[in-house]
Amino acid sequence: MMAEIVLDKVTKRYPDGALAVSEADFTIADGEFVILVGPSGCGKSTTLNMIAGLEDISDGELRIDGQRVNEKAPKDRDIAMVFQSYALYPHMSVRENMAFPLRLAKVDDKIVRQKVEQAAATLDLTQHLDRKPGNLSGGQRQRVAMGRAIVRSPKAFLMDEPLSNLDAKLRVQMRTSLSKLQKQLGTTTVYVTHDQTEAMTLGDRVVVLRGGIVQQIGSPQFLYEQPANLFVAGFIGSPSMNFLPATLADNEVNSPIGKFALTDRIRALVEKAGASREVILGIRPEHFEDAHLLDDSAKAGGATFAATVDVLESMGSDKYAYFTVEGDQATSQELEELAADSGSADVPDSGSQVVTRLSAASDARQGESLDVWFDADKVLLFDPSNGKNLTYAG
Amino acid sequence: MTHAAVKPAPAKAAKKPKQELSEGKRAERKLGLLLCAPAALVMIAVTGWPVIYSIWLSMQRYDLRFPNQSEFVFLDNYITVLGSGYWWDAFGLTMLITVVSVILELVLGMCLALIMHRTIVGRGLVRTVSLIPYGIVTVVAAFSWRYAWDDKTGYLSDLVSAGALTDKTAAFFTVVLAEVWKTTPFMALLLMAGLALVPDDLLKAASMDGAGPWQRFTKVMVPVMKPAILVALLFRTLDAFRIFDNLFVLTPGTSSVSIQTYNNLIKGLNLGIGSTMSVLIFITVAIIAFVFIKVFGTAAPGSDPGGKR
Ligand SMILES: Nc1ncnc2c1ncn2[C@@H]1O[C@H](COP(=O)(O)OP(=O)(O)OP(=O)(O)O)[C@@H](O)[C@H]1O
Ligand SMILES: [Mg+2]
């Protein structure tokens, strides 16, 4: 069944005046798995509820299969939804829960039975069919909620943080099976999460929202490598990107981790974007390396600085080394918001912290100084006034 | 050594799970019981004793007009009452009023509850206004109904051709109307508490699953709030069965079981027969409660099987 969902400048203004979503404008292709991600209160659920028909659309047009559906009731949109609370009917058995949409559609009893059993087999729920949802574990309930969505083969699935009530291990497990299931069914899916790991691993494309405004849309890898602005750069990736204040003069960057020349590729991009003097420098942790492990030719493409290791975390496969570098912290509204969202807003810091991911072979030691090299071609530069990525290649 | 001392404990606990209360817990429970005791004693004195005393009275021939003839007659009074047409007429009328008025109250109460639950503007005002009838003393309300419908002077009596309080059928409906008007708010209040138990997500899920408003109501809302509905019905049924004030004021002469009991006990001074009737009312009420709890599975308020969810 074809199901392309088009949001054409869709806006939501709540009766109390709160602007929850502002001119969301994107297309979800048939069979695509799209993730809506962003911090709490950014309008993810509102967007999803507008697609579902549970919230009215204040402005703009929503089209499913090329047809305007703004005025259609949820039941006429042929879309299934999975809720964070699972919303299972407590008075019905698992079987009846899953059969409910079919019963409402007055499907023949024999077919209902067959479809429910088929879905139960897919989700490994067969032995629980006659139990009540109240007696199931979290993971099982989650699967029943999935089952209720898939039995009637809807045009699209909408999921609002469906895994966030599960414990960490089960979440990873369910994430994989969810991804498999979606590929197997090939049904258009819109998935809301505030967890950037889920966003990175599940989606074909990710829509990053902030304060009701779409920041960037693209494949997870693309968002990771080419964030459009500071917000996306800081939101995507774990541990997140390091941000440092820097100045740009004569194609040289002067930053708390030293002075280095822009590479030709970056220089071209920066010139096109028309950079100011003050910039924010962004480097991902994996673009650092222990300088002792590299030979001179490898070091040529970057710069080296020395700093004391504050904390060293050995993960087996790599080591995370935390440094504090001199100078002010990079400040911008976006960074403050990100910090507030991750709960690290009021960490008193003199200087800025830099997180680096080093090879496991590094003999860095906590409390001792280390020479650290970074790849100058991987750095990103942002405009502190509007957060725009000055090195965005498009 | 410590191992040896610790080990038997779990085995014991497994055998007698009730005994695993720690000393602190036991002391706490004892204190709790002690603190409850005075209240419990008073309760027993004011409720238990009259019940037992009236059962005792119901087995006596005991008429205050002929005190000399008092004697223990065992179940004779019951045979007299249950064999009397008057009693069964009153019983039938009471049942009819109970069933009709409780059904009407349920329907109207549900509507009112839904309105109150959904109102956004002036919520407090709507709730207060709809609760006014329940706040009026029943006798007072009954008199206001009587003045309204009185055949000669009532300002509403012109609305119906038959005497609203004299014609048998009309009077029945007037009484039911008065009862419904008075107690629907109570019903609505209990049902509204039940409505609050239905999570919003459940209704959203139902509309996504394809349910229209009526289907959402019948297939999701009502089943989920069934415990609250049953409790409301139970309370109202028990209450309605004991109807007295409205009948007494509006239609003197007709009799419910309560009025007949009053006639025998207070007016007739026949303690034996009167007590028999009140014991019979007591038994009927107990049966109603039993049926609700055992057959319909009403959860007694306080015991909460839904809590395990
Ligand atoms: N019914 C409502 N009335 C008024 N404002 C609302 C309503 N629901 C949500 N909002 C506002 O709209 C904005 C977006 O809310 P939404 O629920 O879509 O956030 P979200 O991205 O889903 O957040 P979370 O991750 O916390 O679920 C918030 O600022 C919120 O305060
Ligand atoms: Mg949400």
Short mmCIF file of N, CA and C in Angstrom, two decimals, chain A residues 144-295:
data_model
loop_
_atom_site.label_atom_id
_atom_site.label_comp_id
_atom_site.label_asym_id
_atom_site.label_seq_id
_atom_site.Cartn_x
_atom_site.Cartn_y
_atom_site.Cartn_z
N VAL A 144 2.73 -6.25 22.44
CA VAL A 144 1.28 -6.30 22.18
C VAL A 144 0.85 -5.00 21.49
N ALA A 145 1.39 -3.89 21.99
CA ALA A 145 1.06 -2.60 21.36
C ALA A 145 1.49 -2.59 19.90
N MET A 146 2.66 -3.17 19.63
CA MET A 146 3.12 -3.30 18.24
C MET A 146 2.16 -4.18 17.46
N GLY A 147 1.77 -5.28 18.09
CA GLY A 147 0.88 -6.23 17.42
C GLY A 147 -0.43 -5.58 17.03
N ARG A 148 -0.96 -4.77 17.94
CA ARG A 148 -2.23 -4.12 17.65
C ARG A 148 -2.07 -3.18 16.46
N ALA A 149 -0.85 -2.62 16.32
CA ALA A 149 -0.63 -1.72 15.20
C ALA A 149 -0.48 -2.48 13.89
N ILE A 150 0.17 -3.64 13.93
CA ILE A 150 0.47 -4.29 12.64
C ILE A 150 -0.67 -5.17 12.11
N VAL A 151 -1.60 -5.62 12.98
CA VAL A 151 -2.61 -6.57 12.48
C VAL A 151 -3.41 -6.03 11.30
N ARG A 152 -3.67 -4.75 11.28
CA ARG A 152 -4.57 -4.31 10.22
C ARG A 152 -3.84 -3.72 9.02
N SER A 153 -2.53 -3.97 8.96
CA SER A 153 -1.72 -3.49 7.84
C SER A 153 -2.09 -2.06 7.44
N PRO A 154 -1.81 -1.10 8.32
CA PRO A 154 -2.19 0.28 8.02
C PRO A 154 -1.23 0.91 7.01
N LYS A 155 -1.59 2.10 6.59
CA LYS A 155 -0.73 2.80 5.64
C LYS A 155 0.57 3.21 6.29
N ALA A 156 0.51 3.55 7.56
CA ALA A 156 1.71 4.02 8.23
C ALA A 156 1.64 3.73 9.73
N PHE A 157 2.80 3.63 10.33
CA PHE A 157 2.89 3.50 11.79
C PHE A 157 3.40 4.81 12.36
N LEU A 158 2.80 5.22 13.47
CA LEU A 158 3.34 6.35 14.19
C LEU A 158 3.72 5.84 15.58
N MET A 159 4.90 6.18 16.02
CA MET A 159 5.32 5.68 17.33
C MET A 159 5.87 6.83 18.15
N ASP A 160 5.29 7.00 19.35
CA ASP A 160 5.74 8.08 20.23
C ASP A 160 6.55 7.49 21.38
N GLU A 161 7.84 7.58 21.28
CA GLU A 161 8.75 7.05 22.29
C GLU A 161 8.33 5.66 22.77
N PRO A 162 8.19 4.70 21.85
CA PRO A 162 7.62 3.42 22.24
C PRO A 162 8.54 2.60 23.15
N LEU A 163 9.80 2.93 23.20
CA LEU A 163 10.73 2.09 23.97
C LEU A 163 11.17 2.75 25.27
N SER A 164 10.70 3.96 25.53
CA SER A 164 11.31 4.70 26.63
C SER A 164 10.91 4.18 28.00
N ASN A 165 9.90 3.31 28.08
CA ASN A 165 9.55 2.75 29.39
C ASN A 165 10.26 1.43 29.67
N LEU A 166 11.15 1.03 28.78
CA LEU A 166 11.84 -0.25 28.99
C LEU A 166 13.22 0.01 29.59
N ASP A 167 13.76 -1.01 30.25
CA ASP A 167 15.10 -0.80 30.79
C ASP A 167 16.13 -0.88 29.66
N ALA A 168 17.33 -0.41 29.96
CA ALA A 168 18.32 -0.16 28.91
C ALA A 168 18.56 -1.37 28.01
N LYS A 169 18.69 -2.54 28.62
CA LYS A 169 19.07 -3.72 27.85
C LYS A 169 17.94 -4.12 26.90
N LEU A 170 16.73 -4.14 27.47
CA LEU A 170 15.57 -4.52 26.67
C LEU A 170 15.35 -3.54 25.54
N ARG A 171 15.68 -2.29 25.82
CA ARG A 171 15.49 -1.24 24.82
C ARG A 171 16.35 -1.51 23.59
N VAL A 172 17.59 -1.90 23.84
CA VAL A 172 18.49 -2.19 22.73
C VAL A 172 17.95 -3.37 21.94
N GLN A 173 17.48 -4.38 22.66
CA GLN A 173 16.94 -5.58 22.03
C GLN A 173 15.72 -5.23 21.17
N MET A 174 14.80 -4.47 21.77
CA MET A 174 13.57 -4.12 21.05
C MET A 174 13.86 -3.23 19.86
N ARG A 175 14.90 -2.42 20.00
CA ARG A 175 15.27 -1.52 18.93
C ARG A 175 15.64 -2.32 17.68
N THR A 176 16.43 -3.36 17.91
CA THR A 176 16.85 -4.19 16.78
C THR A 176 15.64 -4.89 16.16
N SER A 177 14.77 -5.45 17.01
CA SER A 177 13.66 -6.19 16.42
C SER A 177 12.67 -5.25 15.74
N LEU A 178 12.56 -4.05 16.29
CA LEU A 178 11.68 -3.06 15.66
C LEU A 178 12.18 -2.71 14.27
N SER A 179 13.47 -2.51 14.20
CA SER A 179 14.08 -2.16 12.92
C SER A 179 13.87 -3.28 11.91
N LYS A 180 14.07 -4.52 12.37
CA LYS A 180 13.89 -5.67 11.49
C LYS A 180 12.45 -5.76 11.00
N LEU A 181 11.53 -5.59 11.97
CA LEU A 181 10.11 -5.69 11.65
C LEU A 181 9.70 -4.66 10.61
N GLN A 182 10.23 -3.45 10.78
CA GLN A 182 9.84 -2.39 9.86
C GLN A 182 10.36 -2.70 8.45
N LYS A 183 11.58 -3.22 8.36
CA LYS A 183 12.14 -3.57 7.06
C LYS A 183 11.30 -4.67 6.41
N GLN A 184 10.93 -5.63 7.27
CA GLN A 184 10.17 -6.78 6.79
C GLN A 184 8.80 -6.34 6.26
N LEU A 185 8.15 -5.46 6.99
CA LEU A 185 6.81 -5.03 6.58
C LEU A 185 6.86 -3.95 5.51
N GLY A 186 7.94 -3.17 5.53
CA GLY A 186 8.07 -2.10 4.56
C GLY A 186 7.01 -1.03 4.69
N THR A 187 6.52 -0.81 5.92
CA THR A 187 5.48 0.20 6.12
C THR A 187 6.11 1.53 6.52
N THR A 188 5.61 2.60 5.95
CA THR A 188 6.05 3.94 6.31
C THR A 188 5.94 4.12 7.83
N THR A 189 7.01 4.60 8.45
CA THR A 189 6.99 4.73 9.90
C THR A 189 7.53 6.09 10.32
N VAL A 190 6.81 6.74 11.23
CA VAL A 190 7.32 7.96 11.84
C VAL A 190 7.50 7.66 13.31
N TYR A 191 8.70 7.93 13.80
CA TYR A 191 9.08 7.48 15.12
C TYR A 191 9.61 8.67 15.91
N VAL A 192 9.04 8.88 17.08
CA VAL A 192 9.47 10.01 17.90
C VAL A 192 10.36 9.52 19.03
N THR A 193 11.45 10.20 19.24
CA THR A 193 12.32 9.85 20.36
C THR A 193 13.09 11.08 20.79
N HIS A 194 13.56 11.09 22.03
CA HIS A 194 14.48 12.16 22.38
C HIS A 194 15.88 11.59 22.58
N ASP A 195 15.98 10.29 22.25
CA ASP A 195 17.24 9.59 22.43
C ASP A 195 18.01 9.57 21.11
N GLN A 196 19.15 10.26 21.08
CA GLN A 196 19.83 10.39 19.80
C GLN A 196 20.41 9.05 19.31
N THR A 197 20.66 8.12 20.24
CA THR A 197 21.15 6.81 19.80
C THR A 197 20.07 6.08 19.00
N GLU A 198 18.83 6.13 19.50
CA GLU A 198 17.73 5.54 18.74
C GLU A 198 17.61 6.20 17.38
N ALA A 199 17.74 7.51 17.39
CA ALA A 199 17.61 8.24 16.13
C ALA A 199 18.68 7.79 15.14
N MET A 200 19.91 7.65 15.62
CA MET A 200 21.02 7.28 14.74
C MET A 200 20.86 5.86 14.21
N THR A 201 20.41 4.94 15.08
CA THR A 201 20.44 3.54 14.69
C THR A 201 19.20 3.11 13.91
N LEU A 202 18.07 3.73 14.16
CA LEU A 202 16.83 3.22 13.58
C LEU A 202 16.48 3.81 12.22
N GLY A 203 16.69 5.09 12.08
CA GLY A 203 16.03 5.76 10.98
C GLY A 203 16.74 5.72 9.65
N ASP A 204 15.94 5.80 8.58
CA ASP A 204 16.51 6.07 7.27
C ASP A 204 16.89 7.54 7.22
N ARG A 205 15.98 8.35 7.78
CA ARG A 205 16.25 9.78 7.84
C ARG A 205 15.83 10.30 9.20
N VAL A 206 16.50 11.36 9.61
CA VAL A 206 16.24 11.93 10.93
C VAL A 206 15.83 13.39 10.75
N VAL A 207 14.77 13.78 11.46
CA VAL A 207 14.36 15.17 11.47
C VAL A 207 14.67 15.73 12.85
N VAL A 208 15.55 16.72 12.91
CA VAL A 208 15.89 17.29 14.21
C VAL A 208 15.05 18.54 14.43
N LEU A 209 14.35 18.56 15.56
CA LEU A 209 13.48 19.68 15.90
C LEU A 209 14.04 20.44 17.09
N ARG A 210 13.80 21.73 17.09
CA ARG A 210 14.18 22.53 18.25
C ARG A 210 13.17 23.66 18.37
N GLY A 211 12.50 23.72 19.49
CA GLY A 211 11.51 24.76 19.72
C GLY A 211 10.47 24.84 18.62
N GLY A 212 10.06 23.70 18.10
CA GLY A 212 9.00 23.66 17.09
C GLY A 212 9.47 23.96 15.69
N ILE A 213 10.77 24.17 15.53
CA ILE A 213 11.30 24.48 14.20
C ILE A 213 12.22 23.37 13.74
N VAL A 214 12.02 22.92 12.51
CA VAL A 214 12.87 21.86 11.98
C VAL A 214 14.26 22.44 11.73
N GLN A 215 15.27 21.78 12.30
CA GLN A 215 16.63 22.26 12.17
C GLN A 215 17.33 21.67 10.96
N GLN A 216 17.15 20.38 10.78
CA GLN A 216 17.83 19.71 9.68
C GLN A 216 17.18 18.36 9.44
N ILE A 217 17.19 17.93 8.20
CA ILE A 217 16.66 16.62 7.84
C ILE A 217 17.71 15.90 7.03
N GLY A 218 17.96 14.66 7.35
CA GLY A 218 18.95 13.93 6.56
C GLY A 218 19.20 12.56 7.14
N SER A 219 20.04 11.79 6.48
CA SER A 219 20.39 10.47 7.00
C SER A 219 21.21 10.67 8.26
N PRO A 220 21.18 9.69 9.16
CA PRO A 220 21.93 9.84 10.41
C PRO A 220 23.39 10.18 10.16
N GLN A 221 24.00 9.49 9.20
CA GLN A 221 25.42 9.73 8.93
C GLN A 221 25.66 11.15 8.46
N PHE A 222 24.74 11.62 7.61
CA PHE A 222 24.89 12.98 7.09
C PHE A 222 24.79 14.01 8.21
N LEU A 223 23.79 13.83 9.09
CA LEU A 223 23.65 14.77 10.21
C LEU A 223 24.88 14.75 11.09
N TYR A 224 25.46 13.59 11.20
CA TYR A 224 26.62 13.45 12.06
C TYR A 224 27.82 14.18 11.46
N GLU A 225 27.98 14.03 10.16
CA GLU A 225 29.16 14.62 9.52
C GLU A 225 28.95 16.07 9.11
N GLN A 226 27.74 16.40 8.73
CA GLN A 226 27.46 17.73 8.21
C GLN A 226 26.31 18.39 8.95
N PRO A 227 26.45 18.61 10.23
CA PRO A 227 25.35 19.27 10.94
C PRO A 227 25.16 20.69 10.40
N ALA A 228 23.93 21.09 10.25
CA ALA A 228 23.66 22.41 9.68
C ALA A 228 23.98 23.52 10.67
N ASN A 229 23.88 23.21 11.96
CA ASN A 229 24.14 24.25 12.95
C ASN A 229 24.63 23.66 14.26
N LEU A 230 24.96 24.54 15.17
CA LEU A 230 25.49 24.14 16.47
C LEU A 230 24.58 23.16 17.19
N PHE A 231 23.28 23.43 17.09
CA PHE A 231 22.33 22.61 17.83
C PHE A 231 22.37 21.16 17.37
N VAL A 232 22.32 20.96 16.07
CA VAL A 232 22.35 19.60 15.53
C VAL A 232 23.70 18.96 15.86
N ALA A 233 24.76 19.73 15.71
CA ALA A 233 26.10 19.21 15.99
C ALA A 233 26.19 18.72 17.43
N GLY A 234 25.63 19.51 18.35
CA GLY A 234 25.72 19.13 19.75
C GLY A 234 24.75 18.03 20.13
N PHE A 235 23.63 17.96 19.42
CA PHE A 235 22.60 16.99 19.80
C PHE A 235 22.93 15.60 19.30
N ILE A 236 23.47 15.51 18.09
CA ILE A 236 23.76 14.21 17.49
C ILE A 236 25.18 13.79 17.87
N GLY A 237 25.31 12.56 18.31
CA GLY A 237 26.63 12.05 18.67
C GLY A 237 26.76 11.88 20.17
N SER A 238 27.39 10.78 20.58
CA SER A 238 27.55 10.53 22.00
C SER A 238 28.88 9.82 22.21
N PRO A 239 29.79 10.36 23.02
CA PRO A 239 29.69 11.67 23.69
C PRO A 239 29.63 12.79 22.66
N SER A 240 29.11 13.91 23.07
CA SER A 240 28.83 14.93 22.07
C SER A 240 30.09 15.69 21.66
N MET A 241 29.91 16.45 20.61
CA MET A 241 31.01 17.21 20.03
C MET A 241 31.58 18.20 21.06
N ASN A 242 32.88 18.44 20.98
CA ASN A 242 33.50 19.46 21.82
C ASN A 242 33.36 20.81 21.16
N PHE A 243 33.01 21.82 21.94
CA PHE A 243 32.91 23.17 21.39
C PHE A 243 33.86 24.10 22.14
N LEU A 244 34.65 24.84 21.36
CA LEU A 244 35.61 25.77 21.98
C LEU A 244 35.53 27.11 21.28
N PRO A 245 35.69 28.20 22.04
CA PRO A 245 35.70 29.52 21.39
C PRO A 245 37.02 29.69 20.61
N ALA A 246 36.95 30.32 19.49
CA ALA A 246 38.17 30.48 18.69
C ALA A 246 38.07 31.76 17.87
N THR A 247 39.20 32.21 17.39
CA THR A 247 39.19 33.35 16.46
C THR A 247 39.82 32.92 15.16
N LEU A 248 39.36 33.55 14.10
CA LEU A 248 39.79 33.17 12.76
C LEU A 248 40.50 34.39 12.16
N ALA A 249 41.79 34.23 11.77
CA ALA A 249 42.52 35.33 11.14
C ALA A 249 43.53 34.75 10.18
N ASP A 250 43.57 35.31 9.00
CA ASP A 250 44.52 34.86 7.98
C ASP A 250 44.49 33.35 7.79
N ASN A 251 43.31 32.80 7.73
CA ASN A 251 43.17 31.36 7.54
C ASN A 251 43.83 30.53 8.62
N GLU A 252 43.98 31.14 9.77
CA GLU A 252 44.49 30.39 10.90
C GLU A 252 43.47 30.45 12.02
N VAL A 253 43.32 29.34 12.70
CA VAL A 253 42.40 29.31 13.82
C VAL A 253 43.21 29.40 15.10
N ASN A 254 42.79 30.34 15.96
CA ASN A 254 43.45 30.46 17.24
C ASN A 254 42.47 30.01 18.32
N SER A 255 42.82 28.87 18.94
CA SER A 255 41.85 28.28 19.88
C SER A 255 42.56 27.85 21.15
N PRO A 256 41.82 27.52 22.18
CA PRO A 256 42.45 27.04 23.42
C PRO A 256 43.29 25.79 23.21
N ILE A 257 43.06 25.04 22.13
CA ILE A 257 43.92 23.88 21.91
C ILE A 257 44.95 24.19 20.83
N GLY A 258 45.33 25.43 20.74
CA GLY A 258 46.44 25.78 19.87
C GLY A 258 46.01 26.49 18.61
N LYS A 259 47.04 26.87 17.90
CA LYS A 259 46.86 27.63 16.66
C LYS A 259 47.09 26.67 15.52
N PHE A 260 46.20 26.65 14.53
CA PHE A 260 46.47 25.76 13.40
C PHE A 260 45.87 26.36 12.14
N ALA A 261 46.43 25.93 11.01
CA ALA A 261 45.98 26.47 9.72
C ALA A 261 44.79 25.68 9.21
N LEU A 262 43.87 26.38 8.52
CA LEU A 262 42.74 25.69 7.92
C LEU A 262 43.23 24.87 6.75
N THR A 263 42.64 23.72 6.54
CA THR A 263 42.98 22.94 5.34
C THR A 263 42.29 23.60 4.16
N ASP A 264 42.73 23.25 2.96
CA ASP A 264 42.20 23.89 1.75
C ASP A 264 40.70 23.69 1.63
N ARG A 265 40.23 22.47 1.92
CA ARG A 265 38.81 22.16 1.80
C ARG A 265 37.99 23.08 2.70
N ILE A 266 38.43 23.18 3.95
CA ILE A 266 37.67 23.99 4.90
C ILE A 266 37.76 25.46 4.56
N ARG A 267 38.95 25.88 4.09
CA ARG A 267 39.11 27.29 3.76
C ARG A 267 38.10 27.70 2.67
N ALA A 268 37.97 26.84 1.68
CA ALA A 268 37.04 27.13 0.60
C ALA A 268 35.61 27.28 1.14
N LEU A 269 35.22 26.37 2.02
CA LEU A 269 33.86 26.40 2.58
C LEU A 269 33.64 27.65 3.41
N VAL A 270 34.64 27.97 4.23
CA VAL A 270 34.51 29.12 5.12
C VAL A 270 34.41 30.40 4.32
N GLU A 271 35.22 30.50 3.26
CA GLU A 271 35.19 31.70 2.43
C GLU A 271 33.82 31.86 1.79
N LYS A 272 33.24 30.73 1.36
CA LYS A 272 31.93 30.77 0.72
C LYS A 272 30.86 31.23 1.72
N ALA A 273 31.02 30.77 2.94
CA ALA A 273 30.02 31.11 3.95
C ALA A 273 30.23 32.52 4.49
N GLY A 274 31.41 33.08 4.27
CA GLY A 274 31.70 34.43 4.76
C GLY A 274 31.78 34.49 6.27
N ALA A 275 32.86 33.93 6.80
CA ALA A 275 32.96 33.81 8.25
C ALA A 275 33.33 35.11 8.92
N SER A 276 32.88 35.24 10.15
CA SER A 276 33.28 36.40 10.95
C SER A 276 34.61 36.07 11.61
N ARG A 277 35.09 36.95 12.47
CA ARG A 277 36.35 36.71 13.15
C ARG A 277 36.17 35.74 14.30
N GLU A 278 35.13 35.98 15.08
CA GLU A 278 34.85 35.09 16.20
C GLU A 278 34.13 33.85 15.69
N VAL A 279 34.59 32.70 16.08
CA VAL A 279 33.90 31.46 15.67
C VAL A 279 33.86 30.50 16.86
N ILE A 280 33.04 29.47 16.69
CA ILE A 280 33.09 28.37 17.65
C ILE A 280 33.64 27.16 16.91
N LEU A 281 34.64 26.57 17.53
CA LEU A 281 35.30 25.43 16.91
C LEU A 281 34.67 24.15 17.45
N GLY A 282 34.31 23.24 16.55
CA GLY A 282 33.72 21.97 16.99
C GLY A 282 34.55 20.79 16.52
N ILE A 283 34.89 19.91 17.45
CA ILE A 283 35.65 18.70 17.07
C ILE A 283 35.02 17.51 17.78
N ARG A 284 34.79 16.44 17.06
CA ARG A 284 34.24 15.23 17.68
C ARG A 284 35.35 14.48 18.42
N PRO A 285 35.00 13.77 19.48
CA PRO A 285 36.01 13.08 20.30
C PRO A 285 36.89 12.13 19.50
N GLU A 286 36.31 11.48 18.49
CA GLU A 286 37.12 10.48 17.78
C GLU A 286 38.13 11.10 16.82
N HIS A 287 38.09 12.40 16.66
CA HIS A 287 39.07 13.04 15.78
C HIS A 287 40.33 13.48 16.52
N PHE A 288 40.42 13.05 17.77
CA PHE A 288 41.67 13.25 18.53
C PHE A 288 42.43 11.93 18.56
N GLU A 289 43.72 12.02 18.77
CA GLU A 289 44.50 10.80 18.97
C GLU A 289 45.72 11.11 19.83
N ASP A 290 46.18 10.09 20.50
CA ASP A 290 47.42 10.21 21.27
C ASP A 290 48.57 10.44 20.30
N ALA A 291 49.26 11.57 20.43
CA ALA A 291 50.29 11.94 19.45
C ALA A 291 51.41 10.92 19.37
N HIS A 292 51.68 10.21 20.46
CA HIS A 292 52.78 9.23 20.45
C HIS A 292 52.51 8.06 19.55
N LEU A 293 51.26 7.82 19.23
CA LEU A 293 50.92 6.65 18.43
C LEU A 293 51.00 6.93 16.94
N LEU A 294 51.26 8.20 16.58
CA LEU A 294 51.24 8.55 15.17
C LEU A 294 52.64 8.90 14.70
N ASP A 295 52.95 8.53 13.45
CA ASP A 295 54.24 8.96 12.91
C ASP A 295 54.09 10.34 12.29
#
